[in-house]
Amino acid sequence: KAGVTQTPRYLIKTRGQQVTLSCSPISGHRSVSWYQQTPGQGLQFLFEYFSETQRNKGNFPGRFSGRQFSNSRSEMNVSTLELGDSALYLCASSRLSRDTQYFGPGTRLTVL
Amino acid sequence: SQELEQSPQSLIVQEGKNLTINCTSSKTLYGLYWYKQKYGEGLIFLMMLQKGGEEKSHEKITAKLDEKKQQSSLHITASQPSHAGIYLCGADIGGSGNTGKLIFGQGTTLQVKP
């Protein structure tokens, strides 16, 4: 089975812009979770989607949003980028919400 | 303070030596996951523990979850350079509102000297 894929792998944006990241889960997995990883805060949960519905959300501002499509692919969007949004964004998929999560390679976002 | 505390934060060992990484929580853990990460890359799933007292092994890596389900250890026997990386414990701390949400420790960076 193909693993979790994320596109793009690297992204450079400037403050104030918006960005959309994409995640394709493992075939048959219906849950997609997103995490932000920074040197200072570590790995933090952003949100989880299951069957196109957001099931859970972490403590991030409303500038961070996401969605999931009927084929379980997910996107996350960050609007009005700030320097502090520079991070590795990881998505993980699981068969069901409480199953083992398998991670993609991540998208490295740099905000200048 | 962190909900999951990992120790040590970093570790340098000589190839062939054994080592242990610990992961501690003040809350009951409903699922404890160990992952390995190469810097700047995604997380590779190693093992998952759910039951108190559970122990799992894969190749030279053994993970245990204590009876109270509040502490886990990851033990590597006869370390090799391929074991180098960042080890992260992640946990499901339960509750209906925590669906799909894992809390992670800060990670342990392991270097193995040939």
mmCIF file of N, CA, C and O in Angstrom, chain A residues 8-100:
data_model
loop_
_atom_site.group_PDB
_atom_site.id
_atom_site.type_symbol
_atom_site.label_atom_id
_atom_site.label_comp_id
_atom_site.label_asym_id
_atom_site.label_seq_id
_atom_site.Cartn_x
_atom_site.Cartn_y
_atom_site.Cartn_z
ATOM 1 N N PRO A 8 2.617 20.545 -1.122
ATOM 2 C CA PRO A 8 3.986 20.327 -1.597
ATOM 3 C C PRO A 8 4.887 19.912 -0.433
ATOM 4 O O PRO A 8 4.456 19.914 0.715
ATOM 5 N N ARG A 9 6.114 19.561 -0.685
ATOM 6 C CA ARG A 9 7.028 19.204 0.394
ATOM 7 C C ARG A 9 7.663 20.443 1.018
ATOM 8 O O ARG A 9 7.949 20.467 2.218
ATOM 9 N N TYR A 10 7.873 21.448 0.224
ATOM 10 C CA TYR A 10 8.480 22.685 0.718
ATOM 11 C C TYR A 10 7.711 23.872 0.145
ATOM 12 O O TYR A 10 7.241 23.829 -0.987
ATOM 13 N N LEU A 11 7.621 24.911 0.953
ATOM 14 C CA LEU A 11 6.849 26.081 0.573
ATOM 15 C C LEU A 11 7.456 27.312 1.240
ATOM 16 O O LEU A 11 7.752 27.293 2.435
ATOM 17 N N ILE A 12 7.622 28.376 0.464
ATOM 18 C CA ILE A 12 8.078 29.639 1.033
ATOM 19 C C ILE A 12 7.023 30.691 0.719
ATOM 20 O O ILE A 12 6.653 30.866 -0.443
ATOM 21 N N LYS A 13 6.570 31.365 1.748
ATOM 22 C CA LYS A 13 5.544 32.399 1.592
ATOM 23 C C LYS A 13 5.982 33.642 2.362
ATOM 24 O O LYS A 13 6.902 33.591 3.179
ATOM 25 N N THR A 14 5.297 34.737 2.105
ATOM 26 C CA THR A 14 5.567 35.960 2.853
ATOM 27 C C THR A 14 4.403 36.259 3.792
ATOM 28 O O THR A 14 3.277 35.773 3.583
ATOM 29 N N ARG A 15 4.686 37.037 4.798
ATOM 30 C CA ARG A 15 3.663 37.409 5.781
ATOM 31 C C ARG A 15 2.428 37.985 5.104
ATOM 32 O O ARG A 15 2.532 38.750 4.148
ATOM 33 N N GLY A 16 1.280 37.596 5.588
ATOM 34 C CA GLY A 16 0.033 38.110 5.043
ATOM 35 C C GLY A 16 -0.576 37.244 3.953
ATOM 36 O O GLY A 16 -1.774 37.347 3.669
ATOM 37 N N GLN A 17 0.244 36.393 3.343
ATOM 38 C CA GLN A 17 -0.292 35.513 2.305
ATOM 39 C C GLN A 17 -1.058 34.360 2.940
ATOM 40 O O GLN A 17 -1.082 34.199 4.165
ATOM 41 N N GLN A 18 -1.694 33.573 2.095
ATOM 42 C CA GLN A 18 -2.357 32.368 2.588
ATOM 43 C C GLN A 18 -1.760 31.154 1.881
ATOM 44 O O GLN A 18 -1.109 31.278 0.840
ATOM 45 N N VAL A 19 -1.963 29.987 2.485
ATOM 46 C CA VAL A 19 -1.363 28.790 1.922
ATOM 47 C C VAL A 19 -2.324 27.617 2.099
ATOM 48 O O VAL A 19 -3.107 27.562 3.062
ATOM 49 N N THR A 20 -2.284 26.689 1.155
ATOM 50 C CA THR A 20 -3.085 25.463 1.235
ATOM 51 C C THR A 20 -2.168 24.267 1.109
ATOM 52 O O THR A 20 -1.363 24.193 0.172
ATOM 53 N N LEU A 21 -2.270 23.353 2.059
ATOM 54 C CA LEU A 21 -1.472 22.132 2.049
ATOM 55 C C LEU A 21 -2.399 20.946 1.817
ATOM 56 O O LEU A 21 -3.538 20.950 2.286
ATOM 57 N N SER A 22 -1.878 19.936 1.137
ATOM 58 C CA SER A 22 -2.714 18.796 0.785
ATOM 59 C C SER A 22 -2.174 17.496 1.380
ATOM 60 O O SER A 22 -0.961 17.329 1.535
ATOM 61 N N CYS A 23 -3.088 16.605 1.697
ATOM 62 C CA CYS A 23 -2.725 15.311 2.280
ATOM 63 C C CYS A 23 -3.592 14.216 1.679
ATOM 64 O O CYS A 23 -4.828 14.312 1.700
ATOM 65 N N SER A 24 -2.938 13.183 1.163
ATOM 66 C CA SER A 24 -3.673 12.014 0.658
ATOM 67 C C SER A 24 -3.415 10.849 1.604
ATOM 68 O O SER A 24 -2.266 10.422 1.761
ATOM 69 N N PRO A 25 -4.452 10.330 2.238
ATOM 70 C CA PRO A 25 -4.252 9.271 3.231
ATOM 71 C C PRO A 25 -3.989 7.915 2.577
ATOM 72 O O PRO A 25 -4.128 7.766 1.355
ATOM 73 N N ILE A 26 -3.621 6.960 3.400
ATOM 74 C CA ILE A 26 -3.480 5.579 2.942
ATOM 75 C C ILE A 26 -4.847 5.094 2.476
ATOM 76 O O ILE A 26 -5.871 5.418 3.098
ATOM 77 N N SER A 27 -4.855 4.337 1.401
ATOM 78 C CA SER A 27 -6.112 3.836 0.858
ATOM 79 C C SER A 27 -6.900 3.074 1.925
ATOM 80 O O SER A 27 -6.359 2.212 2.625
ATOM 81 N N GLY A 28 -8.173 3.435 2.055
ATOM 82 C CA GLY A 28 -9.019 2.776 3.053
ATOM 83 C C GLY A 28 -9.070 3.482 4.385
ATOM 84 O O GLY A 28 -9.904 3.160 5.239
ATOM 85 N N HIS A 29 -8.184 4.435 4.600
ATOM 86 C CA HIS A 29 -8.200 5.208 5.850
ATOM 87 C C HIS A 29 -9.188 6.356 5.724
ATOM 88 O O HIS A 29 -9.178 7.099 4.733
ATOM 89 N N ARG A 30 -9.993 6.520 6.761
ATOM 90 C CA ARG A 30 -11.029 7.556 6.706
ATOM 91 C C ARG A 30 -10.750 8.739 7.628
ATOM 92 O O ARG A 30 -11.408 9.759 7.549
ATOM 93 N N SER A 31 -9.781 8.589 8.501
ATOM 94 C CA SER A 31 -9.470 9.669 9.436
ATOM 95 C C SER A 31 -8.158 10.332 9.045
ATOM 96 O O SER A 31 -7.171 9.650 8.735
ATOM 97 N N VAL A 32 -8.151 11.639 9.034
ATOM 98 C CA VAL A 32 -6.932 12.411 8.765
ATOM 99 C C VAL A 32 -6.764 13.435 9.874
ATOM 100 O O VAL A 32 -7.681 14.211 10.165
ATOM 101 N N SER A 33 -5.580 13.429 10.479
ATOM 102 C CA SER A 33 -5.253 14.409 11.517
ATOM 103 C C SER A 33 -4.089 15.260 11.041
ATOM 104 O O SER A 33 -3.218 14.776 10.315
ATOM 105 N N TRP A 34 -4.069 16.498 11.469
ATOM 106 C CA TRP A 34 -3.003 17.427 11.106
ATOM 107 C C TRP A 34 -2.274 17.880 12.372
ATOM 108 O O TRP A 34 -2.907 18.132 13.415
ATOM 109 N N TYR A 35 -0.949 18.018 12.249
ATOM 110 C CA TYR A 35 -0.121 18.457 13.360
ATOM 111 C C TYR A 35 0.863 19.513 12.869
ATOM 112 O O TYR A 35 1.294 19.504 11.715
ATOM 113 N N GLN A 36 1.234 20.390 13.780
ATOM 114 C CA GLN A 36 2.268 21.384 13.520
ATOM 115 C C GLN A 36 3.479 21.047 14.395
ATOM 116 O O GLN A 36 3.323 20.784 15.586
ATOM 117 N N GLN A 37 4.659 21.037 13.805
ATOM 118 C CA GLN A 37 5.863 20.757 14.589
ATOM 119 C C GLN A 37 6.840 21.918 14.484
ATOM 120 O O GLN A 37 7.244 22.311 13.376
ATOM 121 N N THR A 38 7.202 22.481 15.627
ATOM 122 C CA THR A 38 8.193 23.555 15.695
ATOM 123 C C THR A 38 9.221 23.204 16.759
ATOM 124 O O THR A 38 8.918 22.433 17.684
ATOM 125 N N PRO A 39 10.423 23.759 16.661
ATOM 126 C CA PRO A 39 11.446 23.461 17.673
ATOM 127 C C PRO A 39 11.010 23.875 19.084
ATOM 128 O O PRO A 39 11.320 23.200 20.047
ATOM 129 N N GLY A 40 10.268 24.955 19.191
ATOM 130 C CA GLY A 40 9.898 25.459 20.512
ATOM 131 C C GLY A 40 8.717 24.746 21.139
ATOM 132 O O GLY A 40 8.721 24.439 22.334
ATOM 133 N N GLN A 41 7.708 24.458 20.356
ATOM 134 C CA GLN A 41 6.473 23.870 20.881
ATOM 135 C C GLN A 41 6.348 22.374 20.635
ATOM 136 O O GLN A 41 5.436 21.726 21.154
ATOM 137 N N GLY A 42 7.223 21.823 19.844
ATOM 138 C CA GLY A 42 7.126 20.396 19.554
ATOM 139 C C GLY A 42 5.993 20.093 18.596
ATOM 140 O O GLY A 42 5.613 20.925 17.768
ATOM 141 N N LEU A 43 5.428 18.908 18.756
ATOM 142 C CA LEU A 43 4.377 18.438 17.859
ATOM 143 C C LEU A 43 3.032 18.739 18.498
ATOM 144 O O LEU A 43 2.730 18.256 19.591
ATOM 145 N N GLN A 44 2.219 19.559 17.816
ATOM 146 C CA GLN A 44 0.930 19.954 18.371
ATOM 147 C C GLN A 44 -0.202 19.628 17.417
ATOM 148 O O GLN A 44 -0.092 19.872 16.209
ATOM 149 N N PHE A 45 -1.273 19.139 17.982
ATOM 150 C CA PHE A 45 -2.441 18.732 17.208
ATOM 151 C C PHE A 45 -3.204 19.944 16.696
ATOM 152 O O PHE A 45 -3.478 20.892 17.456
ATOM 153 N N LEU A 46 -3.533 19.906 15.414
ATOM 154 C CA LEU A 46 -4.321 20.991 14.805
ATOM 155 C C LEU A 46 -5.797 20.618 14.729
ATOM 156 O O LEU A 46 -6.654 21.294 15.281
ATOM 157 N N PHE A 47 -6.117 19.578 13.983
ATOM 158 C CA PHE A 47 -7.492 19.092 13.876
ATOM 159 C C PHE A 47 -7.521 17.705 13.265
ATOM 160 O O PHE A 47 -6.535 17.238 12.686
ATOM 161 N N GLU A 48 -8.686 17.080 13.405
ATOM 162 C CA GLU A 48 -8.902 15.761 12.840
ATOM 163 C C GLU A 48 -10.196 15.742 12.039
ATOM 164 O O GLU A 48 -11.196 16.332 12.459
ATOM 165 N N TYR A 49 -10.167 15.092 10.899
ATOM 166 C CA TYR A 49 -11.348 14.935 10.061
ATOM 167 C C TYR A 49 -11.655 13.469 9.872
ATOM 168 O O TYR A 49 -10.750 12.643 9.712
ATOM 169 N N PHE A 50 -12.924 13.175 9.901
ATOM 170 C CA PHE A 50 -13.383 11.808 9.675
ATOM 171 C C PHE A 50 -14.661 11.899 8.869
ATOM 172 O O PHE A 50 -15.607 12.598 9.262
ATOM 173 N N SER A 51 -14.688 11.198 7.752
ATOM 174 C CA SER A 51 -15.859 11.221 6.867
ATOM 175 C C SER A 51 -16.346 12.645 6.614
ATOM 176 O O SER A 51 -17.526 12.965 6.787
ATOM 177 N N GLU A 52 -15.419 13.489 6.242
ATOM 178 C CA GLU A 52 -15.677 14.886 5.822
ATOM 179 C C GLU A 52 -16.113 15.803 6.961
ATOM 180 O O GLU A 52 -16.492 16.955 6.705
ATOM 181 N N THR A 53 -16.069 15.325 8.198
ATOM 182 C CA THR A 53 -16.497 16.133 9.341
ATOM 183 C C THR A 53 -15.317 16.381 10.275
ATOM 184 O O THR A 53 -14.546 15.461 10.556
ATOM 185 N N GLN A 54 -15.191 17.600 10.753
ATOM 186 C CA GLN A 54 -14.151 17.881 11.734
ATOM 187 C C GLN A 54 -14.595 17.314 13.070
ATOM 188 O O GLN A 54 -15.602 17.736 13.633
ATOM 189 N N ARG A 55 -13.803 16.393 13.619
ATOM 190 C CA ARG A 55 -14.182 15.723 14.864
ATOM 191 C C ARG A 55 -13.548 16.385 16.083
ATOM 192 O O ARG A 55 -14.054 16.275 17.188
ATOM 193 N N ASN A 56 -12.413 17.022 15.879
ATOM 194 C CA ASN A 56 -11.673 17.547 17.009
ATOM 195 C C ASN A 56 -10.773 18.670 16.521
ATOM 196 O O ASN A 56 -10.325 18.655 15.371
ATOM 197 N N LYS A 57 -10.530 19.649 17.392
ATOM 198 C CA LYS A 57 -9.718 20.794 16.997
ATOM 199 C C LYS A 57 -8.789 21.157 18.138
ATOM 200 O O LYS A 57 -9.195 21.169 19.305
ATOM 201 N N GLY A 58 -7.544 21.481 17.820
ATOM 202 C CA GLY A 58 -6.586 21.900 18.829
ATOM 203 C C GLY A 58 -6.688 23.395 19.098
ATOM 204 O O GLY A 58 -7.562 24.083 18.563
ATOM 205 N N ASN A 59 -5.766 23.893 19.920
ATOM 206 C CA ASN A 59 -5.794 25.300 20.324
ATOM 207 C C ASN A 59 -5.032 26.186 19.356
ATOM 208 O O ASN A 59 -3.957 26.692 19.675
ATOM 209 N N PHE A 60 -5.566 26.352 18.189
ATOM 210 C CA PHE A 60 -4.969 27.213 17.178
ATOM 211 C C PHE A 60 -5.987 28.259 16.757
ATOM 212 O O PHE A 60 -7.194 28.025 16.815
ATOM 213 N N PRO A 61 -5.498 29.432 16.324
ATOM 214 C CA PRO A 61 -6.436 30.485 15.915
ATOM 215 C C PRO A 61 -7.246 30.088 14.683
ATOM 216 O O PRO A 61 -6.894 29.158 13.958
ATOM 217 N N GLY A 62 -8.307 30.843 14.457
ATOM 218 C CA GLY A 62 -9.210 30.545 13.351
ATOM 219 C C GLY A 62 -8.575 30.678 11.977
ATOM 220 O O GLY A 62 -9.162 30.257 10.981
ATOM 221 N N ARG A 63 -7.358 31.245 11.925
ATOM 222 C CA ARG A 63 -6.653 31.338 10.631
ATOM 223 C C ARG A 63 -6.311 29.951 10.074
ATOM 224 O O ARG A 63 -6.058 29.794 8.886
ATOM 225 N N PHE A 64 -6.300 28.988 10.967
ATOM 226 C CA PHE A 64 -6.016 27.612 10.566
ATOM 227 C C PHE A 64 -7.345 26.886 10.337
ATOM 228 O O PHE A 64 -8.192 26.831 11.240
ATOM 229 N N SER A 65 -7.520 26.373 9.155
ATOM 230 C CA SER A 65 -8.759 25.660 8.853
ATOM 231 C C SER A 65 -8.435 24.460 7.978
ATOM 232 O O SER A 65 -7.328 24.345 7.435
ATOM 233 N N GLY A 66 -9.402 23.602 7.847
ATOM 234 C CA GLY A 66 -9.176 22.422 7.021
ATOM 235 C C GLY A 66 -10.469 21.906 6.454
ATOM 236 O O GLY A 66 -11.555 22.429 6.743
ATOM 237 N N ARG A 67 -10.332 20.900 5.625
ATOM 238 C CA ARG A 67 -11.513 20.212 5.136
ATOM 239 C C ARG A 67 -11.110 18.835 4.645
ATOM 240 O O ARG A 67 -9.915 18.565 4.404
ATOM 241 N N GLN A 68 -12.098 17.996 4.479
ATOM 242 C CA GLN A 68 -11.841 16.662 3.959
ATOM 243 C C GLN A 68 -12.844 16.376 2.857
ATOM 244 O O GLN A 68 -14.016 16.737 2.964
ATOM 245 N N PHE A 69 -12.385 15.718 1.840
ATOM 246 C CA PHE A 69 -13.226 15.423 0.687
ATOM 247 C C PHE A 69 -13.791 13.998 0.781
ATOM 248 O O PHE A 69 -13.364 13.210 1.629
ATOM 249 N N SER A 70 -14.697 13.685 -0.105
ATOM 250 C CA SER A 70 -15.377 12.389 -0.043
ATOM 251 C C SER A 70 -14.410 11.220 -0.265
ATOM 252 O O SER A 70 -14.675 10.094 0.152
ATOM 253 N N ASN A 71 -13.267 11.476 -0.898
ATOM 254 C CA ASN A 71 -12.285 10.405 -1.102
ATOM 255 C C ASN A 71 -11.263 10.358 0.037
ATOM 256 O O ASN A 71 -10.236 9.709 -0.059
ATOM 257 N N SER A 72 -11.558 11.068 1.133
ATOM 258 C CA SER A 72 -10.750 11.144 2.361
ATOM 259 C C SER A 72 -9.520 12.045 2.249
ATOM 260 O O SER A 72 -8.877 12.310 3.257
ATOM 261 N N ARG A 73 -9.213 12.514 1.069
ATOM 262 C CA ARG A 73 -8.114 13.483 0.948
ATOM 263 C C ARG A 73 -8.460 14.720 1.759
ATOM 264 O O ARG A 73 -9.632 15.080 1.915
ATOM 265 N N SER A 74 -7.421 15.351 2.314
ATOM 266 C CA SER A 74 -7.678 16.504 3.178
ATOM 267 C C SER A 74 -6.782 17.665 2.781
ATOM 268 O O SER A 74 -5.691 17.475 2.222
ATOM 269 N N GLU A 75 -7.261 18.838 3.052
ATOM 270 C CA GLU A 75 -6.467 20.045 2.857
ATOM 271 C C GLU A 75 -6.526 20.870 4.128
ATOM 272 O O GLU A 75 -7.519 20.849 4.853
ATOM 273 N N MET A 76 -5.429 21.567 4.393
ATOM 274 C CA MET A 76 -5.479 22.565 5.463
ATOM 275 C C MET A 76 -5.054 23.905 4.885
ATOM 276 O O MET A 76 -4.246 23.978 3.955
ATOM 277 N N ASN A 77 -5.655 24.939 5.399
ATOM 278 C CA ASN A 77 -5.418 26.290 4.911
ATOM 279 C C ASN A 77 -4.986 27.176 6.071
ATOM 280 O O ASN A 77 -5.529 27.077 7.175
ATOM 281 N N VAL A 78 -3.992 27.993 5.808
ATOM 282 C CA VAL A 78 -3.607 29.001 6.796
ATOM 283 C C VAL A 78 -3.711 30.357 6.112
ATOM 284 O O VAL A 78 -3.069 30.584 5.076
ATOM 285 N N SER A 79 -4.533 31.230 6.661
ATOM 286 C CA SER A 79 -4.697 32.559 6.064
ATOM 287 C C SER A 79 -3.855 33.571 6.844
ATOM 288 O O SER A 79 -3.448 33.321 7.982
ATOM 289 N N THR A 80 -3.592 34.688 6.226
ATOM 290 C CA THR A 80 -2.846 35.791 6.833
ATOM 291 C C THR A 80 -1.627 35.261 7.600
ATOM 292 O O THR A 80 -1.525 35.362 8.828
ATOM 293 N N LEU A 81 -0.709 34.680 6.861
ATOM 294 C CA LEU A 81 0.443 34.028 7.459
ATOM 295 C C LEU A 81 1.260 34.967 8.343
ATOM 296 O O LEU A 81 1.439 36.150 8.037
ATOM 297 N N GLU A 82 1.762 34.406 9.442
ATOM 298 C CA GLU A 82 2.654 35.121 10.353
ATOM 299 C C GLU A 82 3.976 34.382 10.390
ATOM 300 O O GLU A 82 4.062 33.192 10.053
ATOM 301 N N LEU A 83 5.021 35.094 10.834
ATOM 302 C CA LEU A 83 6.349 34.480 10.890
ATOM 303 C C LEU A 83 6.332 33.209 11.741
ATOM 304 O O LEU A 83 6.983 32.222 11.429
ATOM 305 N N GLY A 84 5.541 33.233 12.798
ATOM 306 C CA GLY A 84 5.461 32.107 13.723
ATOM 307 C C GLY A 84 4.778 30.885 13.144
ATOM 308 O O GLY A 84 4.777 29.832 13.780
ATOM 309 N N ASP A 85 4.222 31.010 11.958
ATOM 310 C CA ASP A 85 3.592 29.854 11.314
ATOM 311 C C ASP A 85 4.615 28.973 10.609
ATOM 312 O O ASP A 85 4.270 27.888 10.120
ATOM 313 N N SER A 86 5.854 29.435 10.549
ATOM 314 C CA SER A 86 6.912 28.623 9.950
ATOM 315 C C SER A 86 7.054 27.342 10.763
ATOM 316 O O SER A 86 7.269 27.384 11.979
ATOM 317 N N ALA A 87 6.926 26.212 10.087
ATOM 318 C CA ALA A 87 6.900 24.943 10.815
ATOM 319 C C ALA A 87 6.881 23.796 9.813
ATOM 320 O O ALA A 87 6.723 23.995 8.607
ATOM 321 N N LEU A 88 7.015 22.595 10.354
ATOM 322 C CA LEU A 88 6.779 21.380 9.586
ATOM 323 C C LEU A 88 5.336 20.970 9.863
ATOM 324 O O LEU A 88 4.961 20.782 11.023
ATOM 325 N N TYR A 89 4.531 20.862 8.824
ATOM 326 C CA TYR A 89 3.133 20.456 8.981
ATOM 327 C C TYR A 89 3.004 19.003 8.556
ATOM 328 O O TYR A 89 3.330 18.638 7.424
ATOM 329 N N LEU A 90 2.529 18.212 9.489
ATOM 330 C CA LEU A 90 2.421 16.774 9.268
ATOM 331 C C LEU A 90 0.968 16.349 9.254
ATOM 332 O O LEU A 90 0.168 16.819 10.077
ATOM 333 N N CYS A 91 0.636 15.474 8.334
ATOM 334 C CA CYS A 91 -0.680 14.880 8.421
ATOM 335 C C CYS A 91 -0.515 13.390 8.676
ATOM 336 O O CYS A 91 0.531 12.793 8.356
ATOM 337 N N ALA A 92 -1.503 12.826 9.302
ATOM 338 C CA ALA A 92 -1.488 11.411 9.637
ATOM 339 C C ALA A 92 -2.841 10.815 9.300
ATOM 340 O O ALA A 92 -3.871 11.480 9.470
ATOM 341 N N SER A 93 -2.837 9.595 8.832
ATOM 342 C CA SER A 93 -4.122 8.956 8.552
ATOM 343 C C SER A 93 -4.254 7.676 9.370
ATOM 344 O O SER A 93 -3.262 7.048 9.748
ATOM 345 N N SER A 94 -5.500 7.331 9.660
ATOM 346 C CA SER A 94 -5.790 6.088 10.358
ATOM 347 C C SER A 94 -7.086 5.532 9.795
ATOM 348 O O SER A 94 -7.903 6.272 9.240
ATOM 349 N N ARG A 95 -7.252 4.238 9.979
ATOM 350 C CA ARG A 95 -8.453 3.583 9.438
ATOM 351 C C ARG A 95 -9.718 4.178 10.079
ATOM 352 O O ARG A 95 -10.645 4.588 9.398
ATOM 353 N N LEU A 96 -9.687 4.232 11.412
ATOM 354 C CA LEU A 96 -10.749 4.891 12.161
ATOM 355 C C LEU A 96 -10.100 5.880 13.108
ATOM 356 O O LEU A 96 -8.888 5.883 13.281
ATOM 357 N N SER A 97 -10.901 6.691 13.782
ATOM 358 C CA SER A 97 -10.362 7.796 14.579
ATOM 359 C C SER A 97 -9.376 7.357 15.650
ATOM 360 O O SER A 97 -8.396 8.037 15.894
ATOM 361 N N ARG A 98 -9.592 6.239 16.301
ATOM 362 C CA ARG A 98 -8.738 5.855 17.430
ATOM 363 C C ARG A 98 -7.729 4.774 17.057
ATOM 364 O O ARG A 98 -7.125 4.167 17.921
ATOM 365 N N ASP A 99 -7.549 4.532 15.777
ATOM 366 C CA ASP A 99 -6.556 3.558 15.329
ATOM 367 C C ASP A 99 -5.174 4.200 15.223
ATOM 368 O O ASP A 99 -5.036 5.426 15.320
ATOM 369 N N THR A 100 -4.179 3.382 14.996
ATOM 370 C CA THR A 100 -2.812 3.872 14.843
ATOM 371 C C THR A 100 -2.735 4.877 13.700
ATOM 372 O O THR A 100 -3.273 4.649 12.621
#
